[in-house]
Amino acid sequence: QGRLTIDPGFRLPDTLTFAGRLFDLRSERLQAKLQTIYDQELRSAHVFIPRSGKYFPLIDSIFAEYHIPADTRYLAIVESRLSPLAESKVGAVGMWQFMKKTATGFGLTVNDFIDERRHVVKATIAAARFLQSNYDYLASRGAPDWLLAMSAYNAGAGNIAKAMQEQGGKDFFDLIMKSDESHSFVWRAVATKIIFEHQEEIFGQP
């Protein structure tokens, strides 16, 4: 944050389109929720914004080829701050933070000699296939919802389907996730989109 001057007067938008869905942010509860998440994401903007120039064109071209909504690219910021070298405490690796089992299930080689979770192109293709798999699984259960497919990237499609069954909802905005992290996962991506789209207002420069 020390490297960027932030305008404290910047106000979050009242509405926002993300992955083709309209987010109505006018309720005080949603504004407060998003403001908290936005403030957190802003702290590492000086890290992920410069990296985006290198990685976003690549992610965009792969996601376009696989017909994944363009806004899904922001999940890579939420997962790893766009770092192919990222590694979590639980063993998730790479820009898309794949666990070994999921990685190998979507065609990545992970062994003692090679770890394709760090290979940006191959890992992004695997992420596109994983997201499409989540979408198809949930669509087959009556919820063709990309926001839920993104939540499932974090929570697992089975857990999202279980929440749908228990609550009788089939839409991202209707479901309450047991793990708030799964819901916040998408909201964090929304917050990073706001940061990217309002760079000049927030930082006084693109």
Short mmCIF file of C-alpha atoms in Angstrom, two decimals:
data_model
loop_
_atom_site.label_atom_id
_atom_site.label_comp_id
_atom_site.label_asym_id
_atom_site.label_seq_id
_atom_site.Cartn_x
_atom_site.Cartn_y
_atom_site.Cartn_z
CA GLN A 1 0.00 0.00 0.00
CA GLY A 2 2.95 2.27 0.63
CA ARG A 3 3.68 2.26 -3.09
CA LEU A 4 0.21 3.47 -4.09
CA THR A 5 -1.63 6.60 -3.01
CA ILE A 6 -5.24 5.66 -2.32
CA ASP A 7 -8.14 8.10 -2.51
CA PRO A 8 -10.08 7.57 0.74
CA GLY A 9 -13.11 9.29 -0.81
CA PHE A 10 -13.71 6.58 -3.43
CA ARG A 11 -17.22 5.17 -3.11
CA LEU A 12 -18.20 1.67 -4.19
CA PRO A 13 -20.67 1.56 -7.11
CA ASP A 14 -24.38 0.98 -6.42
CA THR A 15 -24.60 -1.74 -9.06
CA LEU A 16 -22.10 -3.94 -10.85
CA THR A 17 -22.26 -6.60 -13.53
CA PHE A 18 -20.08 -9.63 -12.82
CA ALA A 19 -20.03 -12.76 -14.97
CA GLY A 20 -23.23 -11.58 -16.65
CA ARG A 21 -25.12 -11.11 -13.38
CA LEU A 22 -26.24 -7.82 -11.90
CA PHE A 23 -25.09 -7.20 -8.32
CA ASP A 24 -27.39 -4.69 -6.65
CA LEU A 25 -25.22 -3.20 -3.93
CA ARG A 26 -27.64 -0.59 -2.64
CA SER A 27 -28.60 -2.47 0.53
CA GLU A 28 -26.62 -1.30 3.56
CA ARG A 29 -25.79 -4.90 4.50
CA LEU A 30 -24.25 -5.68 1.11
CA GLN A 31 -22.44 -2.33 0.98
CA ALA A 32 -20.90 -3.02 4.39
CA LYS A 33 -19.92 -6.58 3.42
CA LEU A 34 -18.33 -5.49 0.15
CA GLN A 35 -16.60 -2.48 1.73
CA THR A 36 -14.84 -4.74 4.24
CA ILE A 37 -13.72 -7.14 1.49
CA TYR A 38 -12.70 -4.28 -0.83
CA ASP A 39 -10.53 -2.74 1.93
CA GLN A 40 -8.79 -6.10 2.41
CA GLU A 41 -8.15 -6.65 -1.31
CA LEU A 42 -6.87 -3.10 -1.73
CA ARG A 43 -3.93 -3.88 0.57
CA SER A 44 -2.32 -6.14 -2.03
CA ALA A 45 -3.34 -4.20 -5.16
CA HIS A 46 0.26 -3.04 -5.58
CA VAL A 47 1.22 -6.71 -5.99
CA PHE A 48 -1.48 -8.04 -8.31
CA ILE A 49 -2.15 -5.07 -10.59
CA PRO A 50 1.38 -5.08 -12.12
CA ARG A 51 1.23 -8.87 -12.61
CA SER A 52 -2.09 -8.61 -14.47
CA GLY A 53 -0.40 -7.04 -17.52
CA LYS A 54 1.55 -10.25 -18.00
CA TYR A 55 -1.08 -12.85 -17.10
CA PHE A 56 -4.56 -11.47 -17.88
CA PRO A 57 -4.18 -11.58 -21.70
CA LEU A 58 -3.18 -15.25 -21.43
CA ILE A 59 -6.03 -16.13 -19.05
CA ASP A 60 -8.53 -14.18 -21.18
CA SER A 61 -7.57 -16.01 -24.39
CA ILE A 62 -7.79 -19.46 -22.76
CA PHE A 63 -11.10 -18.70 -21.03
CA ALA A 64 -12.55 -17.33 -24.28
CA GLU A 65 -11.55 -20.55 -26.04
CA TYR A 66 -13.31 -22.62 -23.35
CA HIS A 67 -16.34 -20.26 -23.15
CA ILE A 68 -15.72 -19.39 -19.49
CA PRO A 69 -17.01 -15.93 -18.41
CA ALA A 70 -14.19 -13.38 -18.67
CA ASP A 71 -14.72 -12.12 -15.10
CA THR A 72 -13.64 -15.53 -13.81
CA ARG A 73 -10.07 -14.32 -14.32
CA TYR A 74 -10.35 -12.44 -11.03
CA LEU A 75 -10.43 -15.77 -9.17
CA ALA A 76 -6.70 -16.08 -9.92
CA ILE A 77 -6.13 -12.92 -7.89
CA VAL A 78 -8.23 -14.24 -5.02
CA GLU A 79 -6.39 -17.57 -5.12
CA SER A 80 -2.78 -16.51 -5.53
CA ARG A 81 -2.38 -12.78 -6.25
CA LEU A 82 -1.49 -14.03 -9.77
CA SER A 83 1.64 -15.83 -8.58
CA PRO A 84 2.54 -19.16 -10.28
CA LEU A 85 4.83 -19.84 -7.31
CA ALA A 86 2.09 -19.55 -4.67
CA GLU A 87 1.75 -22.41 -2.22
CA SER A 88 -0.81 -22.73 0.59
CA LYS A 89 -0.44 -24.34 4.01
CA VAL A 90 -2.71 -27.20 2.93
CA GLY A 91 -0.68 -27.97 -0.20
CA ALA A 92 -2.51 -26.06 -2.94
CA VAL A 93 0.01 -24.89 -5.55
CA GLY A 94 0.29 -22.40 -8.39
CA MET A 95 -1.70 -19.48 -9.71
CA TRP A 96 -4.94 -21.49 -9.58
CA GLN A 97 -4.14 -23.16 -6.24
CA PHE A 98 -4.82 -26.75 -7.25
CA MET A 99 -4.64 -29.56 -4.75
CA LYS A 100 -2.76 -32.55 -6.19
CA LYS A 101 -5.84 -34.79 -6.61
CA THR A 102 -7.86 -32.12 -8.48
CA ALA A 103 -4.83 -31.17 -10.60
CA THR A 104 -4.18 -34.72 -11.81
CA GLY A 105 -7.94 -35.21 -12.35
CA PHE A 106 -7.88 -32.34 -14.83
CA GLY A 107 -4.81 -33.47 -16.74
CA LEU A 108 -1.89 -31.90 -14.89
CA THR A 109 1.23 -33.92 -14.10
CA VAL A 110 2.30 -33.75 -10.47
CA ASN A 111 5.15 -35.99 -9.30
CA ASP A 112 8.59 -35.81 -7.68
CA PHE A 113 10.12 -34.31 -10.82
CA ILE A 114 7.46 -32.06 -12.31
CA ASP A 115 4.57 -29.98 -10.99
CA GLU A 116 2.43 -28.56 -13.79
CA ARG A 117 0.34 -26.63 -11.28
CA ARG A 118 3.07 -23.98 -11.64
CA HIS A 119 2.82 -24.02 -15.46
CA VAL A 120 0.65 -20.99 -16.18
CA VAL A 121 -0.83 -22.14 -19.52
CA LYS A 122 -1.50 -25.75 -18.51
CA ALA A 123 -2.86 -24.77 -15.10
CA THR A 124 -5.18 -22.15 -16.64
CA ILE A 125 -6.54 -24.74 -19.10
CA ALA A 126 -7.11 -27.09 -16.14
CA ALA A 127 -8.88 -24.25 -14.25
CA ALA A 128 -11.16 -23.63 -17.26
CA ARG A 129 -12.03 -27.35 -17.42
CA PHE A 130 -12.60 -27.47 -13.67
CA LEU A 131 -14.94 -24.45 -13.76
CA GLN A 132 -16.87 -25.91 -16.70
CA SER A 133 -17.16 -29.22 -14.83
CA ASN A 134 -18.59 -27.39 -11.79
CA TYR A 135 -21.03 -25.49 -13.99
CA ASP A 136 -22.21 -28.66 -15.78
CA TYR A 137 -22.62 -30.55 -12.50
CA LEU A 138 -24.72 -27.79 -10.93
CA ALA A 139 -26.68 -27.18 -14.16
CA SER A 140 -27.65 -30.87 -14.17
CA ARG A 141 -29.17 -30.21 -10.74
CA GLY A 142 -31.18 -27.23 -11.97
CA ALA A 143 -28.69 -24.45 -11.22
CA PRO A 144 -26.95 -23.20 -14.38
CA ASP A 145 -25.22 -20.43 -12.43
CA TRP A 146 -21.62 -19.33 -13.07
CA LEU A 147 -21.46 -17.62 -9.69
CA LEU A 148 -22.19 -20.94 -8.00
CA ALA A 149 -19.67 -22.65 -10.29
CA MET A 150 -17.09 -20.14 -8.99
CA SER A 151 -18.15 -20.77 -5.38
CA ALA A 152 -17.70 -24.48 -6.08
CA TYR A 153 -14.09 -23.80 -7.13
CA ASN A 154 -13.52 -23.08 -3.44
CA ALA A 155 -16.14 -25.21 -1.66
CA GLY A 156 -16.54 -28.17 -4.01
CA ALA A 157 -19.53 -28.72 -6.29
CA GLY A 158 -20.92 -31.43 -3.99
CA ASN A 159 -21.12 -29.02 -1.07
CA ILE A 160 -22.87 -26.39 -3.21
CA ALA A 161 -25.36 -29.02 -4.41
CA LYS A 162 -25.94 -30.04 -0.78
CA ALA A 163 -26.62 -26.42 0.21
CA MET A 164 -29.09 -26.15 -2.70
CA GLN A 165 -30.91 -29.29 -1.56
CA GLU A 166 -31.06 -28.23 2.10
CA GLN A 167 -32.19 -24.68 1.41
CA GLY A 168 -34.33 -25.22 -1.67
CA GLY A 169 -32.48 -22.44 -3.54
CA LYS A 170 -30.86 -22.63 -6.94
CA ASP A 171 -29.25 -19.23 -7.25
CA PHE A 172 -26.09 -17.67 -5.80
CA PHE A 173 -28.04 -14.83 -4.20
CA ASP A 174 -30.53 -17.21 -2.54
CA LEU A 175 -28.08 -19.56 -0.85
CA ILE A 176 -26.35 -19.14 2.48
CA MET A 177 -23.10 -21.09 2.48
CA LYS A 178 -22.12 -22.89 5.67
CA SER A 179 -18.57 -21.79 5.00
CA ASP A 180 -18.76 -18.05 4.49
CA GLU A 181 -15.36 -18.33 2.80
CA SER A 182 -17.08 -19.94 -0.23
CA HIS A 183 -19.45 -17.01 -0.58
CA SER A 184 -16.77 -14.44 0.18
CA PHE A 185 -14.64 -16.09 -2.52
CA VAL A 186 -16.91 -14.66 -5.22
CA TRP A 187 -17.34 -11.34 -3.39
CA ARG A 188 -13.54 -11.02 -3.24
CA ALA A 189 -13.42 -11.49 -7.02
CA VAL A 190 -16.10 -8.79 -7.36
CA ALA A 191 -14.01 -6.44 -5.20
CA THR A 192 -10.89 -7.01 -7.31
CA LYS A 193 -12.90 -6.24 -10.46
CA ILE A 194 -13.96 -2.92 -8.91
CA ILE A 195 -10.30 -2.13 -8.13
CA PHE A 196 -9.27 -2.86 -11.73
CA GLU A 197 -12.11 -0.94 -13.33
CA HIS A 198 -11.66 2.15 -11.14
CA GLN A 199 -7.85 2.30 -10.92
CA GLU A 200 -7.62 5.95 -11.93
CA GLU A 201 -10.23 7.08 -9.39
CA ILE A 202 -8.78 4.96 -6.56
CA PHE A 203 -5.07 5.58 -7.15
CA GLY A 204 -5.10 8.79 -9.20
CA GLN A 205 -3.39 6.95 -12.08
CA PRO A 206 -3.92 3.84 -14.21
#
